[in-house]
Tab-separated table of C-alpha atoms in Angstrom:
chain	number	residue	atom	x	y	z
O	1	MET	CA	-96.856	160.583	-15.259
O	2	THR	CA	-100.068	161.030	-16.052
O	3	GLU	CA	-102.032	158.284	-14.460
O	4	ALA	CA	-103.758	155.917	-16.650
O	5	THR	CA	-106.987	153.668	-16.238
O	6	THR	CA	-106.658	150.311	-17.365
O	7	ALA	CA	-109.095	147.421	-15.905
O	8	THR	CA	-108.161	143.932	-16.937
O	9	SER	CA	-109.992	140.681	-16.407
O	10	VAL	CA	-108.666	137.186	-17.337
O	11	ARG	CA	-110.600	134.186	-18.312
O	12	ARG	CA	-108.989	130.780	-18.861
O	13	LEU	CA	-111.312	129.122	-21.908
O	14	ASN	CA	-109.055	125.868	-21.265
O	15	ASP	CA	-105.735	124.671	-20.123
O	16	GLN	CA	-103.988	125.922	-23.081
O	17	ILE	CA	-105.825	129.245	-24.349
O	18	SER	CA	-106.333	132.477	-22.127
O	19	VAL	CA	-108.167	135.735	-22.750
O	20	ILE	CA	-107.318	139.097	-21.340
O	21	ASP	CA	-110.097	141.544	-21.224
O	22	ILE	CA	-108.859	145.258	-21.596
O	23	LYS	CA	-110.780	147.722	-20.786
O	24	GLY	CA	-109.769	151.718	-20.506
O	25	GLU	CA	-106.670	152.985	-21.398
O	26	ILE	CA	-103.119	151.866	-22.238
O	27	THR	CA	-100.436	154.078	-21.254
O	28	ALA	CA	-96.887	153.842	-19.519
O	29	ALA	CA	-99.047	153.624	-16.426
O	30	SER	CA	-100.613	150.303	-17.460
O	31	GLU	CA	-97.456	148.595	-17.163
O	32	SER	CA	-97.976	146.553	-13.985
O	33	THR	CA	-101.680	145.707	-14.696
O	34	LEU	CA	-101.241	144.437	-17.623
O	35	MET	CA	-98.052	142.391	-16.841
O	36	ASP	CA	-99.781	141.004	-13.739
O	37	ALA	CA	-102.931	139.893	-16.207
O	38	PHE	CA	-100.317	138.631	-18.429
O	39	ASN	CA	-98.669	136.162	-15.599
O	40	GLU	CA	-102.426	135.400	-14.540
O	41	ALA	CA	-102.988	134.489	-18.155
O	42	SER	CA	-99.755	132.197	-18.440
O	43	GLY	CA	-99.585	128.725	-16.933
O	44	ASP	CA	-97.209	126.057	-17.557
O	45	ALA	CA	-99.660	124.401	-20.422
O	46	THR	CA	-100.687	127.878	-22.111
O	47	LYS	CA	-99.960	128.066	-25.782
O	48	ALA	CA	-101.794	131.536	-26.694
O	49	VAL	CA	-102.726	134.362	-24.634
O	50	ILE	CA	-105.681	136.609	-26.581
O	51	LEU	CA	-106.107	140.137	-26.081
O	52	ASN	CA	-109.367	141.678	-26.151
O	53	PHE	CA	-109.465	145.097	-27.216
O	54	GLY	CA	-113.136	145.830	-27.179
O	55	GLY	CA	-113.352	147.848	-24.149
O	56	LEU	CA	-110.085	150.110	-25.514
O	57	ASP	CA	-110.653	154.005	-25.391
O	58	TYR	CA	-107.053	155.297	-25.719
O	59	MET	CA	-103.828	154.326	-26.205
O	60	ASN	CA	-100.665	156.275	-26.727
O	61	SER	CA	-97.098	155.221	-28.008
O	62	SER	CA	-95.982	154.352	-24.327
O	63	GLY	CA	-98.742	151.904	-24.321
O	64	ILE	CA	-98.008	150.458	-28.017
O	65	GLY	CA	-94.453	149.794	-26.537
O	66	LEU	CA	-96.006	148.014	-23.619
O	67	LEU	CA	-97.233	145.570	-26.061
O	68	VAL	CA	-94.091	144.945	-27.543
O	69	THR	CA	-92.765	143.792	-24.205
O	70	LEU	CA	-95.833	141.725	-24.111
O	71	LEU	CA	-95.166	140.000	-27.083
O	72	VAL	CA	-91.505	139.501	-26.285
O	73	ARG	CA	-92.741	137.979	-23.011
O	74	ALA	CA	-94.711	135.740	-24.699
O	75	GLN	CA	-92.512	134.436	-27.258
O	76	ARG	CA	-90.131	133.727	-24.740
O	77	GLN	CA	-92.427	131.345	-22.938
O	78	HIS	CA	-93.145	129.852	-26.414
O	79	GLN	CA	-96.678	131.312	-26.459
O	80	GLU	CA	-98.939	132.720	-29.206
O	81	LEU	CA	-100.196	136.349	-28.818
O	82	LEU	CA	-103.696	137.129	-30.773
O	83	ALA	CA	-105.925	139.984	-30.824
O	84	TYR	CA	-109.491	140.812	-31.418
O	85	GLY	CA	-111.932	143.770	-30.640
O	86	LEU	CA	-109.962	146.273	-32.164
O	87	ASN	CA	-111.689	149.153	-34.005
O	88	GLU	CA	-110.845	150.738	-37.403
O	89	HIS	CA	-108.228	153.348	-35.161
O	90	TYR	CA	-106.778	150.287	-33.745
O	91	ARG	CA	-106.446	148.119	-36.268
O	92	GLN	CA	-104.937	150.894	-38.130
O	93	ILE	CA	-102.273	151.613	-35.484
O	94	PHE	CA	-101.669	148.040	-35.211
O	95	GLU	CA	-101.084	148.387	-38.856
O	96	LEU	CA	-98.879	151.559	-39.033
O	97	THR	CA	-96.365	150.007	-36.218
O	98	ARG	CA	-96.297	146.857	-37.603
O	99	LEU	CA	-97.224	145.132	-34.729
O	100	ASP	CA	-100.116	143.209	-36.619
O	101	GLU	CA	-97.196	140.939	-38.275
O	102	ALA	CA	-96.422	139.474	-35.042
O	103	ILE	CA	-99.866	139.548	-33.532
O	104	GLY	CA	-102.598	137.824	-35.215
O	105	ILE	CA	-105.787	139.905	-35.409
O	106	HIS	CA	-109.103	138.823	-35.378
O	107	ASP	CA	-112.729	140.005	-35.668
O	108	THR	CA	-114.001	137.881	-32.904
O	109	GLU	CA	-113.035	135.651	-30.170
O	110	ASP	CA	-114.566	132.553	-31.747
O	111	SER	CA	-112.118	133.220	-34.985
O	112	ALA	CA	-109.190	133.863	-32.472
O	113	THR	CA	-109.902	131.114	-30.220
O	114	ALA	CA	-109.862	128.834	-33.567
O	115	ALA	CA	-106.856	130.542	-34.946
O	116	ALA	CA	-105.030	129.924	-31.667
O	117	GLY	CA	-105.658	126.298	-31.706
O	118	ARG	CA	-104.246	125.856	-35.322
E	1	MET	CA	-111.587	131.812	-13.394
E	2	SER	CA	-111.735	135.300	-13.643
E	3	VAL	CA	-109.572	137.768	-11.976
E	4	ASP	CA	-110.177	141.608	-12.046
E	5	LYS	CA	-107.263	143.997	-11.849
E	6	GLU	CA	-107.704	148.009	-11.917
E	7	SER	CA	-105.052	150.563	-11.993
E	8	PRO	CA	-105.621	154.299	-10.797
E	9	SER	CA	-109.147	154.955	-11.058
E	10	GLY	CA	-110.727	158.098	-13.114
E	11	GLY	CA	-112.829	157.429	-16.612
E	12	SER	CA	-111.049	157.892	-19.538
E	13	THR	CA	-112.184	161.221	-21.351
E	14	ARG	CA	-108.897	161.517	-23.853
E	15	ARG	CA	-108.860	161.015	-27.196
E	16	ASP	CA	-105.910	159.694	-29.218
E	17	ASP	CA	-107.517	159.869	-33.160
E	18	GLU	CA	-105.879	162.883	-33.633
E	19	ALA	CA	-102.021	161.710	-32.106
E	20	TRP	CA	-101.367	158.938	-34.455
E	21	ALA	CA	-100.086	158.907	-38.096
E	22	LYS	CA	-101.986	156.911	-40.441
E	23	PRO	CA	-100.711	153.823	-41.898
E	24	THR	CA	-98.298	154.136	-45.018
E	25	PRO	CA	-96.744	151.960	-47.638
E	26	ALA	CA	-94.018	153.907	-47.923
E	27	LEU	CA	-92.217	157.016	-46.994
E	28	GLU	CA	-92.194	160.500	-48.808
E	29	VAL	CA	-90.157	163.189	-48.693
E	30	THR	CA	-91.213	166.696	-49.404
E	31	ILE	CA	-89.044	170.238	-49.731
E	32	LEU	CA	-85.452	170.175	-48.391
E	33	PRO	CA	-82.879	172.842	-47.869
E	34	GLU	CA	-80.156	173.147	-50.425
E	35	GLY	CA	-77.010	170.985	-48.899
E	36	ALA	CA	-79.214	168.301	-47.411
E	37	ILE	CA	-78.368	164.356	-48.359
E	38	ASN	CA	-81.960	163.047	-48.940
E	39	ARG	CA	-80.729	159.154	-49.311
E	40	ASN	CA	-82.572	155.945	-47.856
E	41	VAL	CA	-85.871	157.721	-46.908
E	42	ALA	CA	-88.261	158.259	-49.864
E	43	GLY	CA	-90.131	154.865	-50.800
E	44	ARG	CA	-88.892	153.328	-47.770
E	45	ARG	CA	-91.226	151.296	-45.156
E	46	VAL	CA	-91.304	152.173	-41.489
E	47	THR	CA	-90.218	149.826	-39.032
E	48	GLY	CA	-90.704	148.887	-35.496
E	49	PRO	CA	-88.943	146.673	-32.956
E	50	ILE	CA	-90.335	143.967	-34.361
E	51	GLN	CA	-88.765	144.130	-37.672
E	52	GLY	CA	-84.955	144.363	-36.267
E	53	PHE	CA	-82.122	141.995	-35.770
E	54	GLY	CA	-80.170	142.623	-33.043
E	55	ARG	CA	-80.967	142.597	-29.173
E	56	MET	CA	-83.946	144.757	-28.213
E	57	TRP	CA	-83.221	147.581	-25.738
E	58	GLN	CA	-85.314	149.959	-23.880
E	59	LYS	CA	-82.922	153.148	-23.052
E	60	THR	CA	-84.254	155.893	-21.008
E	61	TYR	CA	-82.508	159.142	-20.595
E	62	ARG	CA	-83.743	161.661	-18.409
E	63	VAL	CA	-83.005	165.119	-17.200
E	64	ARG	CA	-85.078	166.657	-13.989
E	65	MET	CA	-85.742	170.500	-14.545
E	66	SER	CA	-84.309	171.576	-11.106
E	67	GLY	CA	-84.880	175.007	-9.714
E	68	VAL	CA	-87.074	175.434	-12.457
E	69	ASP	CA	-90.983	175.707	-12.545
E	70	ILE	CA	-91.975	174.395	-15.735
E	71	ASP	CA	-94.957	172.928	-17.325
E	72	PRO	CA	-94.507	169.559	-19.078
E	73	THR	CA	-96.460	170.487	-21.669
E	74	GLU	CA	-94.304	173.696	-22.185
E	75	VAL	CA	-91.455	171.508	-22.536
E	76	ILE	CA	-93.012	169.375	-25.254
E	77	LYS	CA	-94.031	172.480	-27.030
E	78	THR	CA	-90.738	173.822	-27.292
E	79	TRP	CA	-89.011	170.574	-27.849
E	80	LYS	CA	-91.471	170.162	-31.009
E	81	GLU	CA	-90.723	173.497	-32.085
E	82	HIS	CA	-86.822	173.816	-31.816
E	83	PHE	CA	-86.167	170.048	-32.020
E	84	PRO	CA	-83.107	170.318	-34.276
E	85	GLU	CA	-81.588	173.248	-32.135
E	86	PHE	CA	-81.026	170.536	-29.155
E	87	TRP	CA	-78.824	167.905	-31.161
E	88	PRO	CA	-75.146	167.358	-30.618
E	89	GLU	CA	-73.333	169.854	-33.399
E	90	GLY	CA	-72.519	167.715	-36.613
E	91	ASN	CA	-75.872	166.091	-36.974
E	92	ARG	CA	-78.662	167.682	-38.856
E	93	PHE	CA	-82.237	167.159	-38.478
E	94	TYR	CA	-84.519	168.359	-41.627
E	95	GLY	CA	-87.870	168.843	-40.508
E	96	PRO	CA	-91.087	169.656	-42.618
E	97	LEU	CA	-92.021	173.428	-42.271
E	98	THR	CA	-95.039	172.414	-40.632
E	99	GLY	CA	-93.094	170.855	-37.604
E	100	ILE	CA	-93.475	167.754	-35.546
E	101	ALA	CA	-97.117	166.246	-36.273
E	102	PRO	CA	-98.121	163.024	-36.898
E	103	GLY	CA	-97.390	161.731	-40.547
E	104	GLU	CA	-94.676	164.123	-40.990
E	105	VAL	CA	-91.000	162.496	-42.234
E	106	ALA	CA	-87.977	164.324	-41.454
E	107	VAL	CA	-84.421	163.416	-43.223
E	108	LEU	CA	-81.255	163.018	-41.011
E	109	ASN	CA	-77.585	163.811	-41.815
E	110	LEU	CA	-75.825	162.185	-39.035
E	111	SER	CA	-71.885	162.621	-38.309
E	112	MET	CA	-70.151	159.106	-38.372
E	113	PRO	CA	-66.425	158.072	-38.150
E	114	GLY	CA	-64.269	158.794	-40.945
E	115	ARG	CA	-66.273	162.131	-42.275
E	116	LEU	CA	-69.222	159.801	-43.067
E	117	LYS	CA	-72.460	161.643	-43.316
E	118	LEU	CA	-74.955	159.056	-42.792
E	119	SER	CA	-78.428	160.043	-44.116
E	120	THR	CA	-81.266	158.631	-43.018
E	121	GLY	CA	-84.756	159.566	-41.611
E	122	VAL	CA	-87.833	159.387	-39.148
E	123	MET	CA	-91.498	159.779	-39.342
E	124	VAL	CA	-93.655	161.092	-36.702
E	125	MET	CA	-95.705	158.245	-35.296
E	126	TYR	CA	-97.255	159.797	-32.391
E	127	ALA	CA	-97.595	163.389	-31.195
E	128	ASP	CA	-99.826	164.925	-28.375
E	129	ASP	CA	-99.213	167.661	-25.911
E	130	GLU	CA	-97.305	165.288	-23.581
E	131	SER	CA	-95.218	163.351	-25.932
E	132	PHE	CA	-94.137	162.657	-29.464
E	133	THR	CA	-92.639	159.221	-31.107
E	134	PHE	CA	-90.658	158.933	-33.966
E	135	MET	CA	-90.328	155.336	-36.111
E	136	THR	CA	-87.541	154.799	-38.121
E	137	PRO	CA	-87.462	153.440	-41.741
E	138	GLU	CA	-85.549	150.416	-43.652
E	139	GLY	CA	-81.781	150.854	-43.326
E	140	HIS	CA	-81.653	153.043	-40.118
E	141	MET	CA	-78.950	151.928	-37.772
E	142	PHE	CA	-82.129	150.873	-35.647
E	143	ALA	CA	-85.646	149.615	-35.912
E	144	GLY	CA	-87.778	151.124	-33.331
E	145	TRP	CA	-89.476	153.804	-31.920
E	146	ILE	CA	-88.106	156.870	-29.704
E	147	THR	CA	-90.346	158.892	-27.312
E	148	PHE	CA	-90.054	162.240	-26.605
E	149	SER	CA	-92.028	163.416	-23.208
E	150	ALA	CA	-92.040	165.146	-20.291
E	151	PHE	CA	-94.028	164.817	-16.729
E	152	LYS	CA	-94.235	165.751	-13.377
E	153	GLU	CA	-92.209	163.822	-10.872
E	154	GLY	CA	-92.402	164.818	-7.214
E	155	ARG	CA	-92.322	168.877	-7.521
E	156	SER	CA	-89.786	168.851	-10.568
E	157	THR	CA	-90.660	168.499	-14.359
E	158	VAL	CA	-88.657	165.717	-15.963
E	159	ALA	CA	-88.120	165.524	-19.454
E	160	GLN	CA	-87.289	162.123	-21.118
E	161	ALA	CA	-86.172	160.656	-24.201
E	162	GLN	CA	-86.722	156.754	-24.498
E	163	VAL	CA	-85.780	154.554	-27.340
E	164	LEU	CA	-87.261	150.883	-27.784
E	165	ILE	CA	-84.976	149.355	-30.466
E	166	ARG	CA	-83.105	146.643	-32.145
E	167	ALA	CA	-80.276	147.371	-34.633
E	168	SER	CA	-81.666	146.881	-37.886
E	169	ASP	CA	-79.131	144.480	-39.286
E	170	PRO	CA	-76.374	142.850	-38.464
E	171	LEU	CA	-73.406	145.355	-39.375
E	172	TYR	CA	-75.242	147.469	-36.813
E	173	GLU	CA	-75.182	145.398	-34.153
E	174	LEU	CA	-71.597	144.572	-34.595
E	175	GLY	CA	-71.354	148.561	-34.374
E	176	LEU	CA	-73.558	149.122	-31.363
E	177	ALA	CA	-71.144	146.151	-29.901
E	178	LEU	CA	-67.992	148.073	-30.480
E	179	GLY	CA	-68.701	151.375	-29.299
E	180	GLY	CA	-72.247	152.119	-30.837
E	181	HIS	CA	-74.236	152.307	-27.613
E	182	GLU	CA	-71.991	154.635	-25.901
E	183	VAL	CA	-72.146	157.047	-28.943
E	184	GLU	CA	-75.914	156.973	-28.902
E	185	ASP	CA	-75.839	157.541	-25.064
E	186	ARG	CA	-73.848	160.317	-25.571
E	187	PHE	CA	-75.923	161.590	-28.248
E	188	TRP	CA	-79.273	161.783	-26.181
E	189	GLN	CA	-77.797	163.242	-23.124
E	190	THR	CA	-76.132	166.363	-24.834
E	191	THR	CA	-79.544	166.358	-26.203
E	192	LEU	CA	-81.282	166.310	-22.975
E	193	THR	CA	-78.479	168.882	-21.443
E	194	THR	CA	-79.163	171.395	-24.235
E	195	LEU	CA	-82.885	170.898	-23.822
E	196	ALA	CA	-82.493	171.598	-20.069
E	197	ALA	CA	-79.970	174.308	-20.415
E	198	ARG	CA	-82.628	175.989	-22.560
E	199	PHE	CA	-84.808	176.437	-19.381
E	200	GLY	CA	-82.414	177.681	-17.651
E	201	VAL	CA	-81.678	174.735	-15.319
E	202	GLU	CA	-77.984	174.935	-14.072
E	203	ASP	CA	-75.668	172.027	-14.343
E	204	PRO	CA	-77.870	169.521	-15.740
E	205	ALA	CA	-77.429	165.813	-14.791
E	206	PRO	CA	-78.997	163.804	-17.266
E	207	GLU	CA	-79.664	159.997	-16.065
E	208	THR	CA	-79.465	156.532	-18.282
E	209	ARG	CA	-81.285	153.511	-17.941
E	210	TYR	CA	-80.928	150.064	-19.749
E	211	LEU	CA	-83.264	146.988	-20.044
E	212	LEU	CA	-82.491	144.528	-22.129
E	213	VAL	CA	-86.204	143.392	-23.449
E	214	ASP	CA	-85.045	140.541	-25.259
E	215	ARG	CA	-81.729	139.121	-25.569
E	216	LYS	CA	-82.368	137.073	-28.572
E	217	ARG	CA	-81.323	138.021	-32.010
E	218	GLN	CA	-83.621	137.863	-35.125
E	219	TRP	CA	-81.625	135.645	-37.507
E	220	ARG	CA	-84.384	135.801	-40.162
E	221	MET	CA	-84.103	139.836	-39.924
E	222	ALA	CA	-80.285	139.683	-40.872
E	223	LYS	CA	-81.612	140.699	-44.791
E	224	ASN	CA	-82.120	144.020	-43.611
E	225	VAL	CA	-78.540	144.675	-44.241
E	226	TRP	CA	-79.610	145.193	-48.252
E	227	HIS	CA	-81.184	148.539	-46.772
E	228	ASN	CA	-78.096	149.619	-44.763
E	229	ALA	CA	-78.195	153.266	-44.694
E	230	GLY	CA	-74.345	153.324	-43.768
E	231	VAL	CA	-73.166	151.257	-46.443
E	232	ARG	CA	-75.254	153.025	-49.039
E	233	SER	CA	-73.883	156.537	-47.869
E	234	GLY	CA	-70.605	155.439	-47.734
E	235	PHE	CA	-70.940	154.515	-51.647
E	236	TYR	CA	-72.648	157.501	-52.191
E	237	MET	CA	-70.019	159.507	-50.571
E	238	MET	CA	-67.429	157.739	-52.290
E	239	GLY	CA	-69.314	158.652	-55.776
E	240	MET	CA	-69.300	162.311	-54.893
E	241	PRO	CA	-66.335	163.395	-56.611
E	242	ALA	CA	-66.845	161.340	-59.663
E	243	ARG	CA	-70.623	163.232	-59.942
E	244	TRP	CA	-68.979	166.489	-59.031
E	245	ALA	CA	-66.323	166.024	-62.324
E	246	SER	CA	-69.104	164.890	-64.372
E	247	LYS	CA	-71.122	168.010	-63.723
E	248	ARG	CA	-68.023	170.310	-64.249
E	249	LEU	CA	-67.680	168.543	-67.623
E	250	LYS	CA	-71.194	168.768	-68.557
E	251	ARG	CA	-71.007	172.833	-67.626
E	252	LYS	CA	-67.711	173.096	-69.802
E	253	SER	CA	-68.317	171.144	-73.120
E	254	PRO	CA	-70.922	173.377	-74.840
E	255	PRO	CA	-73.535	170.495	-76.246
E	256	TYR	CA	-74.041	170.738	-80.215
E	257	THR	CA	-77.160	169.703	-82.255
E	258	SER	CA	-76.934	167.745	-85.046
E	259	GLU	CA	-76.519	170.553	-87.285
E	260	GLY	CA	-73.456	171.314	-85.113
E	261	SER	CA	-74.657	174.589	-83.726
E	262	SER	CA	-74.079	175.561	-80.278
E	263	GLN	CA	-76.913	175.438	-77.614
E	264	ASN	CA	-77.971	176.852	-74.381
E	265	SER	CA	-76.075	174.728	-71.991
E	266	ASP	CA	-78.705	175.021	-69.058
E	267	LEU	CA	-80.470	171.923	-70.095
């Protein structure tokens, strides 16, 4: 399969909220990188994981499938999944795939964090 | 705390702008050949695994193009251009004349038990040189995405169909439990075998892998049964004799104007 370039970094804002900063591509080849980041972001007390797509350059349909898998994992752990930093193109993809019905989309990290705290 | 992780290096120069369909509130069907049953597609919303009812499955069907030197992009090009030809007999895929391109809608007439023809459709959600993905409309047996791809694995090219789906409603979920999974498996295994044979592969041996992504059923989505294309196609087929008889009667009896004169019946 085509190799993807995905870089992630995990920030814990507090015990309950973590942010995963995503840079590069999301394709089938990103699976282990994304899942490792999610494991890193999820603690026992974590209530919300926020995905920062500000550095996203490319995503194909396998990549959007990975986000569904991530969502299922979050739901299984009773965690909320939120997102911010999506440009207009990727917002449209979330709308097309109706992922925006399950992942809260926000303009900024502050608004995603505020929503996560509610 | 911050942890950096990265998959294999090499900056991204790829673009996906043209590969994705645009969001659409409802599907539209363009011209169809005569004989195609166009039900349960136009006006429907598209769905994904989030909107389905049943357990979420990821099923992967693969065939290795052993002994054949073929580029993955060539496989995808042929697959896109001749998609309906690889389907099992008795099932029809009425794609747009423009071919498989993002946003295009195809009508499907699928053979079901009891000589029922299930009419539903798909929309092309994503298409590039290496893969293409369909998403399903409301009423389709599955809520989800089907991705067709080809890639190099070792020296061989592998063609793959991967579904990420939930049964759309409780009736379909029951159908899957009563043998529907096996029917679907045979469908895609046959498709891949035919595809591989097209490229000259001798005795293609498709593999199937299952992954239960989510064992939970989404009971709030049980209402999807309202759109069930199987039930609606069944009612439509039951009404066919009546519609046929009604057409015949209209053709035979000459319509009269209020003055009682006969008119052309091509009204």
